[in-house]
PDB file of C-alpha atoms in Angstrom:
ATOM      1  CA  UNK A  17      -2.757  19.835   8.326  1.00 61.00           C
ATOM      2  CA  UNK A  18      -0.243  17.010   7.931  1.00 71.00           C
ATOM      3  CA  UNK A  19      -1.085  13.918   5.833  1.00 76.00           C
ATOM      4  CA  UNK A  20      -0.594  11.678   8.857  1.00 71.00           C
ATOM      5  CA  UNK A  21      -3.466  13.349  10.683  1.00 70.00           C
ATOM      6  CA  UNK A  22      -5.983  12.388   8.006  1.00 81.00           C
ATOM      7  CA  UNK A  23      -4.599   9.313   6.263  1.00 90.00           C
ATOM      8  CA  UNK A  24      -2.641   7.261   8.798  1.00 94.00           C
ATOM      9  CA  UNK A  25      -4.866   5.740  11.508  1.00 95.00           C
ATOM     10  CA  UNK A  26      -3.846   5.932  15.186  1.00 95.00           C
ATOM     11  CA  UNK A  27      -1.571   3.136  16.353  1.00 96.00           C
ATOM     12  CA  UNK A  28      -3.544   0.981  18.793  1.00 96.00           C
ATOM     13  CA  UNK A  29      -2.167  -2.550  18.707  1.00 95.00           C
ATOM     14  CA  UNK A  30       0.522  -4.679  17.137  1.00 95.00           C
ATOM     15  CA  UNK A  31       3.401  -3.094  15.277  1.00 94.00           C
ATOM     16  CA  UNK A  32       3.894   0.106  13.328  1.00 95.00           C
ATOM     17  CA  UNK A  33       6.458   0.680  10.572  1.00 94.00           C
ATOM     18  CA  UNK A  34       7.568   3.783   8.694  1.00 95.00           C
ATOM     19  CA  UNK A  35       9.805   3.816   5.628  1.00 96.00           C
ATOM     20  CA  UNK A  36      10.783   7.251   4.304  1.00 96.00           C
ATOM     21  CA  UNK A  37      12.826   8.672   1.430  1.00 97.00           C
ATOM     22  CA  UNK A  38      13.543  12.401   0.932  1.00 97.00           C
ATOM     23  CA  UNK A  39      15.049  14.590  -1.776  1.00 98.00           C
ATOM     24  CA  UNK A  40      15.698  18.327  -2.088  1.00 97.00           C
ATOM     25  CA  UNK A  41      14.766  20.284  -5.227  1.00 97.00           C
ATOM     26  CA  UNK A  42      16.342  23.802  -5.315  1.00 96.00           C
ATOM     27  CA  UNK A  43      13.807  25.360  -7.687  1.00 96.00           C
ATOM     28  CA  UNK A  44      10.332  25.664  -6.136  1.00 95.00           C
ATOM     29  CA  UNK A  45       8.512  25.414  -9.464  1.00 95.00           C
ATOM     30  CA  UNK A  46      10.444  22.301 -10.391  1.00 96.00           C
ATOM     31  CA  UNK A  47       9.700  20.904  -6.924  1.00 96.00           C
ATOM     32  CA  UNK A  48       5.978  21.284  -7.612  1.00 96.00           C
ATOM     33  CA  UNK A  49       6.291  19.646 -11.039  1.00 96.00           C
ATOM     34  CA  UNK A  50       8.331  16.838  -9.513  1.00 97.00           C
ATOM     35  CA  UNK A  51       5.611  16.335  -6.909  1.00 97.00           C
ATOM     36  CA  UNK A  52       2.920  16.066  -9.609  1.00 97.00           C
ATOM     37  CA  UNK A  53       4.980  13.454 -11.444  1.00 97.00           C
ATOM     38  CA  UNK A  54       5.360  11.481  -8.215  1.00 98.00           C
ATOM     39  CA  UNK A  55       1.590  11.585  -7.732  1.00 98.00           C
ATOM     40  CA  UNK A  56       1.123   9.992 -11.145  1.00 97.00           C
ATOM     41  CA  UNK A  57       3.533   7.215 -10.191  1.00 98.00           C
ATOM     42  CA  UNK A  58       1.707   6.667  -6.913  1.00 98.00           C
ATOM     43  CA  UNK A  59      -1.635   6.238  -8.667  1.00 98.00           C
ATOM     44  CA  UNK A  60      -0.247   3.793 -11.241  1.00 98.00           C
ATOM     45  CA  UNK A  61      -0.204   0.847  -8.857  1.00 98.00           C
ATOM     46  CA  UNK A  62       0.368  -1.669 -11.650  1.00 98.00           C
ATOM     47  CA  UNK A  63       3.789  -0.065 -12.231  1.00 97.00           C
ATOM     48  CA  UNK A  64       4.957  -0.189  -8.608  1.00 97.00           C
ATOM     49  CA  UNK A  65       7.192  -3.213  -9.198  1.00 95.00           C
ATOM     50  CA  UNK A  66       8.907  -1.422 -12.086  1.00 95.00           C
ATOM     51  CA  UNK A  67       9.152   1.773 -10.030  1.00 96.00           C
ATOM     52  CA  UNK A  68      10.835  -0.301  -7.311  1.00 94.00           C
ATOM     53  CA  UNK A  69      13.498  -1.494  -9.741  1.00 92.00           C
ATOM     54  CA  UNK A  70      11.707  -4.815 -10.334  1.00 89.00           C
ATOM     55  CA  UNK A  71      12.371  -5.836  -6.736  1.00 82.00           C
ATOM     56  CA  UNK A  72      10.032  -7.746  -4.468  1.00 85.00           C
ATOM     57  CA  UNK A  73       6.272  -8.103  -4.921  1.00 90.00           C
ATOM     58  CA  UNK A  74       4.142  -7.358  -7.972  1.00 93.00           C
ATOM     59  CA  UNK A  75       0.930  -5.322  -7.820  1.00 97.00           C
ATOM     60  CA  UNK A  76      -2.199  -5.434  -9.988  1.00 97.00           C
ATOM     61  CA  UNK A  77      -5.365  -3.340  -9.712  1.00 98.00           C
ATOM     62  CA  UNK A  78      -8.532  -5.477  -9.708  1.00 97.00           C
ATOM     63  CA  UNK A  79     -12.182  -4.403  -9.878  1.00 95.00           C
ATOM     64  CA  UNK A  80     -15.133  -5.674  -7.829  1.00 92.00           C
ATOM     65  CA  UNK A  81     -15.760  -8.465 -10.354  1.00 90.00           C
ATOM     66  CA  UNK A  82     -12.195  -9.744 -10.121  1.00 90.00           C
ATOM     67  CA  UNK A  83     -11.090  -8.332 -13.479  1.00 93.00           C
ATOM     68  CA  UNK A  84      -7.745  -6.598 -14.049  1.00 95.00           C
ATOM     69  CA  UNK A  85      -7.788  -2.800 -14.285  1.00 96.00           C
ATOM     70  CA  UNK A  86      -5.450  -0.418 -16.080  1.00 96.00           C
ATOM     71  CA  UNK A  87      -4.807   3.261 -15.388  1.00 95.00           C
ATOM     72  CA  UNK A  88      -5.015   5.099 -12.090  1.00 97.00           C
ATOM     73  CA  UNK A  89      -6.094   3.621  -8.782  1.00 98.00           C
ATOM     74  CA  UNK A  90      -9.478   4.601  -7.346  1.00 97.00           C
ATOM     75  CA  UNK A  91     -11.106   4.192  -3.954  1.00 97.00           C
ATOM     76  CA  UNK A  92     -12.727   0.772  -3.748  1.00 97.00           C
ATOM     77  CA  UNK A  93     -10.293  -0.925  -6.124  1.00 98.00           C
ATOM     78  CA  UNK A  94      -8.566  -4.093  -4.971  1.00 97.00           C
ATOM     79  CA  UNK A  95      -4.824  -4.665  -5.249  1.00 97.00           C
ATOM     80  CA  UNK A  96      -3.655  -8.202  -5.933  1.00 95.00           C
ATOM     81  CA  UNK A  97      -0.175  -8.711  -4.506  1.00 93.00           C
ATOM     82  CA  UNK A  98       2.145 -11.356  -5.888  1.00 91.00           C
ATOM     83  CA  UNK A  99       4.665 -12.171  -3.182  1.00 83.00           C
ATOM     84  CA  UNK A 100       7.998 -13.860  -3.967  1.00 77.00           C
ATOM     85  CA  UNK A 101       6.986 -16.355  -1.270  1.00 70.00           C
ATOM     86  CA  UNK A 102       4.263 -18.998  -0.858  1.00 65.00           C
ATOM     87  CA  UNK A 103       0.877 -17.222  -0.824  1.00 65.00           C
ATOM     88  CA  UNK A 104      -2.590 -18.250   0.413  1.00 61.00           C
ATOM     89  CA  UNK A 105      -4.223 -20.664  -2.005  1.00 59.00           C
ATOM     90  CA  UNK A 106      -7.369 -21.559  -0.043  1.00 62.00           C
ATOM     91  CA  UNK A 107      -9.120 -18.227  -0.570  1.00 63.00           C
ATOM     92  CA  UNK A 108      -6.640 -15.918  -2.314  1.00 70.00           C
ATOM     93  CA  UNK A 109      -5.819 -17.991  -5.415  1.00 77.00           C
ATOM     94  CA  UNK A 110      -2.122 -17.687  -4.655  1.00 82.00           C
ATOM     95  CA  UNK A 111      -2.101 -13.950  -3.860  1.00 90.00           C
ATOM     96  CA  UNK A 112      -2.402 -11.547  -0.949  1.00 91.00           C
ATOM     97  CA  UNK A 113      -5.190  -8.971  -1.305  1.00 94.00           C
ATOM     98  CA  UNK A 114      -5.838  -5.436  -0.055  1.00 97.00           C
ATOM     99  CA  UNK A 115      -8.517  -2.879  -0.877  1.00 97.00           C
ATOM    100  CA  UNK A 116      -8.025   0.847  -1.360  1.00 98.00           C
ATOM    101  CA  UNK A 117     -10.194   2.509   1.258  1.00 97.00           C
ATOM    102  CA  UNK A 118      -8.952   6.077   0.907  1.00 96.00           C
ATOM    103  CA  UNK A 119      -7.237   8.310  -1.657  1.00 97.00           C
ATOM    104  CA  UNK A 120      -6.731  11.961  -0.876  1.00 95.00           C
ATOM    105  CA  UNK A 121      -4.856  14.929  -2.246  1.00 94.00           C
ATOM    106  CA  UNK A 122      -4.620  18.364  -0.627  1.00 92.00           C
ATOM    107  CA  UNK A 123      -2.398  21.396  -0.171  1.00 90.00           C
ATOM    108  CA  UNK A 124      -1.917  24.087   2.429  1.00 86.00           C
ATOM    109  CA  UNK A 125       0.719  26.820   2.876  1.00 83.00           C
ATOM    110  CA  UNK A 126       3.550  25.301   0.881  1.00 82.00           C
ATOM    111  CA  UNK A 127       2.616  21.740   1.809  1.00 92.00           C
ATOM    112  CA  UNK A 128       0.916  19.431  -0.691  1.00 95.00           C
ATOM    113  CA  UNK A 129       0.405  15.702  -0.585  1.00 96.00           C
ATOM    114  CA  UNK A 130      -1.297  12.669  -2.065  1.00 97.00           C
ATOM    115  CA  UNK A 131      -1.970   9.494  -0.111  1.00 97.00           C
ATOM    116  CA  UNK A 132      -3.384   6.018  -0.682  1.00 98.00           C
ATOM    117  CA  UNK A 133      -4.473   3.883   2.276  1.00 98.00           C
ATOM    118  CA  UNK A 134      -5.112   0.149   1.892  1.00 98.00           C
ATOM    119  CA  UNK A 135      -6.379  -2.587   4.187  1.00 98.00           C
ATOM    120  CA  UNK A 136      -6.282  -6.429   3.984  1.00 96.00           C
ATOM    121  CA  UNK A 137      -9.353  -7.702   2.166  1.00 94.00           C
ATOM    122  CA  UNK A 138     -11.483 -10.642   1.129  1.00 91.00           C
ATOM    123  CA  UNK A 139     -10.750 -11.152  -2.603  1.00 90.00           C
ATOM    124  CA  UNK A 140     -13.501  -9.747  -4.847  1.00 90.00           C
ATOM    125  CA  UNK A 141     -14.364 -13.133  -6.327  1.00 79.00           C
ATOM    126  CA  UNK A 142     -15.081 -14.406  -2.793  1.00 58.00           C
ATOM    127  CA  UNK A 143     -17.209 -11.478  -1.604  1.00 57.00           C
ATOM    128  CA  UNK A 144     -20.484 -13.243  -2.433  1.00 56.00           C
ATOM    129  CA  UNK A 145     -19.301 -16.775  -1.752  1.00 51.00           C
ATOM    130  CA  UNK A 146     -21.532 -19.015   0.343  1.00 50.00           C
ATOM    131  CA  UNK A 147     -18.496 -20.980   1.534  1.00 56.00           C
ATOM    132  CA  UNK A 148     -17.405 -19.721   4.940  1.00 55.00           C
ATOM    133  CA  UNK A 149     -13.766 -20.664   4.369  1.00 53.00           C
ATOM    134  CA  UNK A 150     -13.648 -18.347   1.347  1.00 60.00           C
ATOM    135  CA  UNK A 151     -15.158 -15.357   3.178  1.00 72.00           C
ATOM    136  CA  UNK A 152     -11.883 -14.643   4.957  1.00 85.00           C
ATOM    137  CA  UNK A 153      -9.099 -12.103   4.564  1.00 90.00           C
ATOM    138  CA  UNK A 154      -6.433 -13.250   2.091  1.00 90.00           C
ATOM    139  CA  UNK A 155      -3.413 -11.452   3.528  1.00 92.00           C
ATOM    140  CA  UNK A 156      -0.728 -12.170   6.100  1.00 92.00           C
ATOM    141  CA  UNK A 157      -1.906  -9.213   8.230  1.00 95.00           C
ATOM    142  CA  UNK A 158      -5.225  -9.150  10.096  1.00 95.00           C
ATOM    143  CA  UNK A 159      -7.937  -6.733   8.856  1.00 95.00           C
ATOM    144  CA  UNK A 160      -7.084  -4.106  11.473  1.00 96.00           C
ATOM    145  CA  UNK A 161      -3.782  -3.372   9.725  1.00 97.00           C
ATOM    146  CA  UNK A 162      -3.351  -0.566   7.207  1.00 97.00           C
ATOM    147  CA  UNK A 163      -0.628   0.620   4.861  1.00 97.00           C
ATOM    148  CA  UNK A 164      -0.522   4.273   3.797  1.00 97.00           C
ATOM    149  CA  UNK A 165       1.522   5.299   0.756  1.00 98.00           C
ATOM    150  CA  UNK A 166       2.220   9.044   0.734  1.00 97.00           C
ATOM    151  CA  UNK A 167       4.081  11.544  -1.428  1.00 97.00           C
ATOM    152  CA  UNK A 168       4.518  15.076  -0.075  1.00 96.00           C
ATOM    153  CA  UNK A 169       6.084  18.380  -0.984  1.00 97.00           C
ATOM    154  CA  UNK A 170       7.157  20.585   1.880  1.00 95.00           C
ATOM    155  CA  UNK A 171       8.422  23.682   0.075  1.00 94.00           C
ATOM    156  CA  UNK A 172      11.673  22.430  -1.560  1.00 96.00           C
ATOM    157  CA  UNK A 173      11.607  19.001   0.077  1.00 96.00           C
ATOM    158  CA  UNK A 174       9.870  15.991  -1.461  1.00 97.00           C
ATOM    159  CA  UNK A 175       9.078  13.025   0.757  1.00 97.00           C
ATOM    160  CA  UNK A 176       7.741   9.560  -0.055  1.00 98.00           C
ATOM    161  CA  UNK A 177       6.734   7.215   2.744  1.00 97.00           C
ATOM    162  CA  UNK A 178       5.101   3.864   3.426  1.00 97.00           C
ATOM    163  CA  UNK A 179       3.444   3.765   6.840  1.00 96.00           C
ATOM    164  CA  UNK A 180       2.113   0.570   8.422  1.00 96.00           C
ATOM    165  CA  UNK A 181      -0.183   0.681  11.437  1.00 97.00           C
ATOM    166  CA  UNK A 182      -1.807  -1.877  13.741  1.00 97.00           C
ATOM    167  CA  UNK A 183       0.047  -4.777  12.152  1.00 96.00           C
ATOM    168  CA  UNK A 184      -0.786  -8.206  13.606  1.00 96.00           C
ATOM    169  CA  UNK A 185      -0.674 -11.667  11.971  1.00 95.00           C
ATOM    170  CA  UNK A 186      -3.804 -12.959  10.276  1.00 93.00           C
ATOM    171  CA  UNK A 187      -4.465 -16.302  11.938  1.00 91.00           C
ATOM    172  CA  UNK A 188      -8.207 -16.456  11.186  1.00 87.00           C
ATOM    173  CA  UNK A 189      -7.896 -18.177   7.849  1.00 83.00           C
ATOM    174  CA  UNK A 190      -8.459 -21.732   6.589  1.00 78.00           C
ATOM    175  CA  UNK A 191      -5.518 -24.082   6.303  1.00 80.00           C
ATOM    176  CA  UNK A 192      -2.779 -24.747   8.833  1.00 84.00           C
ATOM    177  CA  UNK A 193      -0.079 -24.032   6.245  1.00 83.00           C
ATOM    178  CA  UNK A 194      -1.577 -20.615   5.493  1.00 84.00           C
ATOM    179  CA  UNK A 195      -1.797 -19.712   9.186  1.00 87.00           C
ATOM    180  CA  UNK A 196       1.850 -20.669   9.699  1.00 87.00           C
ATOM    181  CA  UNK A 197       2.832 -18.792   6.552  1.00 86.00           C
ATOM    182  CA  UNK A 198       0.884 -15.678   7.615  1.00 86.00           C
ATOM    183  CA  UNK A 199       2.451 -15.727  11.069  1.00 90.00           C
ATOM    184  CA  UNK A 200       5.998 -16.013   9.766  1.00 87.00           C
ATOM    185  CA  UNK A 201       5.662 -13.326   7.083  1.00 88.00           C
ATOM    186  CA  UNK A 202       3.771 -10.961   9.383  1.00 90.00           C
ATOM    187  CA  UNK A 203       6.386 -11.225  12.123  1.00 90.00           C
ATOM    188  CA  UNK A 204       9.151 -10.656   9.567  1.00 87.00           C
ATOM    189  CA  UNK A 205       7.347  -7.571   8.260  1.00 86.00           C
ATOM    190  CA  UNK A 206       6.718  -6.270  11.786  1.00 84.00           C
ATOM    191  CA  UNK A 207      10.449  -6.581  12.438  1.00 80.00           C
ATOM    192  CA  UNK A 208      11.167  -4.528   9.321  1.00 76.00           C
ATOM    193  CA  UNK A 209      12.500  -7.316   7.119  1.00 72.00           C
ATOM    194  CA  UNK A 210      10.386  -6.042   4.190  1.00 79.00           C
ATOM    195  CA  UNK A 211      11.763  -2.522   4.592  1.00 85.00           C
ATOM    196  CA  UNK A 212      13.975  -2.853   1.509  1.00 89.00           C
ATOM    197  CA  UNK A 213      10.862  -3.391  -0.650  1.00 90.00           C
ATOM    198  CA  UNK A 214       9.207  -0.227   0.640  1.00 94.00           C
ATOM    199  CA  UNK A 215      12.454   1.752   0.558  1.00 95.00           C
ATOM    200  CA  UNK A 216      12.872   0.874  -3.121  1.00 95.00           C
ATOM    201  CA  UNK A 217       9.289   1.961  -3.834  1.00 96.00           C
ATOM    202  CA  UNK A 218       9.621   5.231  -1.882  1.00 97.00           C
ATOM    203  CA  UNK A 219      12.863   6.037  -3.681  1.00 97.00           C
ATOM    204  CA  UNK A 220      11.393   5.144  -7.063  1.00 97.00           C
ATOM    205  CA  UNK A 221       8.371   7.374  -6.530  1.00 98.00           C
ATOM    206  CA  UNK A 222      10.679  10.374  -6.224  1.00 97.00           C
ATOM    207  CA  UNK A 223      13.002   9.592  -9.119  1.00 92.00           C
ATOM    208  CA  UNK A 224      12.613  11.435 -12.435  1.00 75.00           C
TER     209      UNK A 224
END
């Protein structure tokens, strides 16, 4: 079974993007060890900016109460994304937000993989808000979009990928400025203008 069949949702609307980096490891035992190290990097979301060579956005794990987390990512955790661009202030406190809805790891016949799938989210500190304008997704993509971060070993080949599906702009948010901002960033991302960010992350996940 391939990771895409269980982690990456079917493409139904909007745009899809795939960013991939591959390396070859001659020794099969070392390939397995390398894969395990890459899995550790994948789970340490707070280090993704460093793994990417300090390029682009920053990432911070957040719990359901809005407090910063350290260590490995878990299903249900939020990720607070600091973009090097204006971010939603009305309901995201200056950040874009996603939630980890799935983490899986498996192996079969020389193939092993780990994957994290995230989806745009309402920030945790707004989950119980009585204000309607704060009960909205704080992300430039609409809630139907997902991003799947995957590391794989296929025998001697190691592969890291970032796979976006069903990407459409999030226009159901308070504030005209935020709607314009979401539209512009989403379209840029759908056209692949953020590919360098994900390429740097994919490459960094596979480096020693």
